[in-house]
XYZ file of C-alpha atoms in Angstrom:
154
model
C 99.680 96.401 126.003
C 100.224 98.890 122.787
C 97.625 96.896 120.539
C 99.569 94.072 118.750
C 98.223 91.474 116.405
C 99.047 88.042 118.118
C 97.120 85.906 116.086
C 94.442 85.717 114.347
C 91.487 83.146 113.761
C 89.847 81.396 111.622
C 85.459 81.635 111.036
C 85.546 79.387 113.057
C 87.880 80.571 115.938
C 90.599 78.522 115.848
C 93.917 80.010 115.400
C 95.227 80.794 112.230
C 99.534 81.055 111.739
C 102.073 81.502 114.434
C 101.831 83.692 117.307
C 103.259 86.578 116.618
C 105.735 89.215 119.190
C 107.366 91.826 118.452
C 109.950 94.068 120.525
C 109.378 97.465 121.964
C 109.620 99.190 118.705
C 108.663 96.955 116.157
C 110.821 95.149 114.955
C 108.902 91.453 114.999
C 110.710 88.184 117.112
C 111.237 84.591 116.724
C 110.045 82.592 119.054
C 113.952 82.715 121.045
C 113.524 86.687 121.808
C 115.441 88.071 118.605
C 114.517 89.887 116.011
C 113.414 87.410 112.454
C 111.967 90.035 109.477
C 110.751 86.593 108.039
C 108.206 87.133 110.876
C 105.528 89.962 109.962
C 102.995 89.041 110.337
C 100.634 87.311 106.927
C 96.637 88.754 107.811
C 95.409 90.403 105.255
C 95.658 89.697 101.304
C 99.890 91.053 99.815
C 102.275 93.116 101.988
C 100.089 95.652 104.108
C 99.278 93.417 106.966
C 98.080 94.398 110.656
C 100.292 93.556 113.594
C 102.596 95.932 116.019
C 100.162 98.272 116.719
C 97.393 96.672 114.233
C 94.554 97.750 116.999
C 95.179 101.331 116.031
C 94.913 99.693 112.637
C 98.245 100.382 111.725
C 99.772 98.888 108.565
C 102.216 96.574 109.167
C 103.911 96.847 105.352
C 106.915 95.015 104.574
C 108.767 93.723 101.445
C 111.389 91.196 102.939
C 113.392 93.398 104.859
C 111.828 96.168 104.569
C 108.974 97.264 106.891
C 107.576 100.348 106.966
C 103.985 100.876 109.497
C 102.082 103.907 108.410
C 101.198 106.407 110.982
C 99.699 108.807 109.833
C 101.481 111.958 108.847
C 105.144 110.241 108.142
C 105.807 106.632 107.987
C 108.341 104.956 110.831
C 110.735 101.635 110.096
C 110.784 99.170 112.638
C 114.212 98.544 111.839
C 115.172 101.843 112.273
C 113.279 102.668 115.480
C 112.588 105.798 113.600
C 110.044 107.963 111.516
C 110.962 109.166 108.357
C 110.668 111.952 107.005
C 110.819 115.151 109.679
C 108.144 115.934 112.296
C 105.238 117.593 110.681
C 104.726 119.857 113.516
C 108.018 122.445 114.579
C 109.028 121.675 117.590
C 107.398 118.446 118.167
C 109.758 116.552 118.988
C 114.040 117.420 119.878
C 114.818 115.584 116.784
C 112.308 115.650 113.875
C 112.338 111.928 113.171
C 112.777 109.907 116.304
C 110.687 107.949 118.268
C 108.316 108.892 121.127
C 111.418 109.638 122.534
C 113.207 106.884 123.220
C 110.588 104.919 125.064
C 108.551 103.140 123.181
C 107.257 101.272 126.084
C 105.645 104.212 127.567
C 104.927 105.802 124.884
C 103.015 105.651 121.427
C 102.578 108.511 118.476
C 99.385 106.658 116.166
C 99.215 109.597 114.052
C 103.171 110.458 113.629
C 102.200 114.786 115.217
C 103.632 113.413 118.607
C 103.419 111.086 121.488
C 101.164 111.365 124.685
C 102.345 109.114 128.360
C 99.069 108.542 130.281
C 100.151 108.393 133.988
C 97.557 109.112 135.948
C 94.042 108.571 135.593
C 91.469 109.708 137.680
C 87.456 109.747 137.794
C 85.270 112.081 136.436
C 83.690 114.154 138.620
C 83.969 118.600 139.019
C 87.473 119.532 138.931
C 88.943 116.860 139.483
C 91.312 115.434 136.707
C 90.593 113.104 133.568
C 93.949 112.099 133.194
C 97.287 113.829 133.785
C 99.967 112.854 131.432
C 103.730 113.699 130.496
C 104.308 114.343 126.909
C 107.248 116.271 125.133
C 106.071 119.157 125.642
C 105.654 119.014 128.688
C 103.187 118.050 132.001
C 99.419 118.299 131.705
C 95.940 117.454 133.237
C 92.797 117.632 131.253
C 89.841 118.407 133.632
C 86.022 118.422 133.813
C 85.163 122.189 134.664
C 81.691 124.702 134.969
C 78.387 122.596 136.043
C 78.646 118.572 136.120
C 76.818 118.714 139.518
C 74.437 121.179 139.456
C 70.439 120.305 138.578
C 69.859 121.935 135.439
C 67.482 125.531 135.068
C 70.925 126.977 138.127
């Protein structure tokens, strides 16, 4: 749902390594569902791999029990469920280090600048919402305006 990498395959398409799962804040889980900091992915050379939000190419860096996810503008700690530096956008969040206003089920912040919750995707068309959402700054509607359904030359 969030773009977590849960399975790695070899060149023939067969499963290589264990199945992975993560809690909403990005901590690796054991098959029993408990947090297990030793269950980090190992799918790249070195200590930086792809796991939680890996589809979005967010590297999961781990050394022992310490894990960090590089989220563009600032590093994120799955253990704390918080960013490790203040929000670079003044007034971007009620708390300078919080992750997605405490709602990682419905929102992601892939660049460390702010998060977006998609609520009601719409259909493309003149004046129709492209998407509607709610962010920490309020409700937003993006609409297609103009002459999308006019013949050219008029």
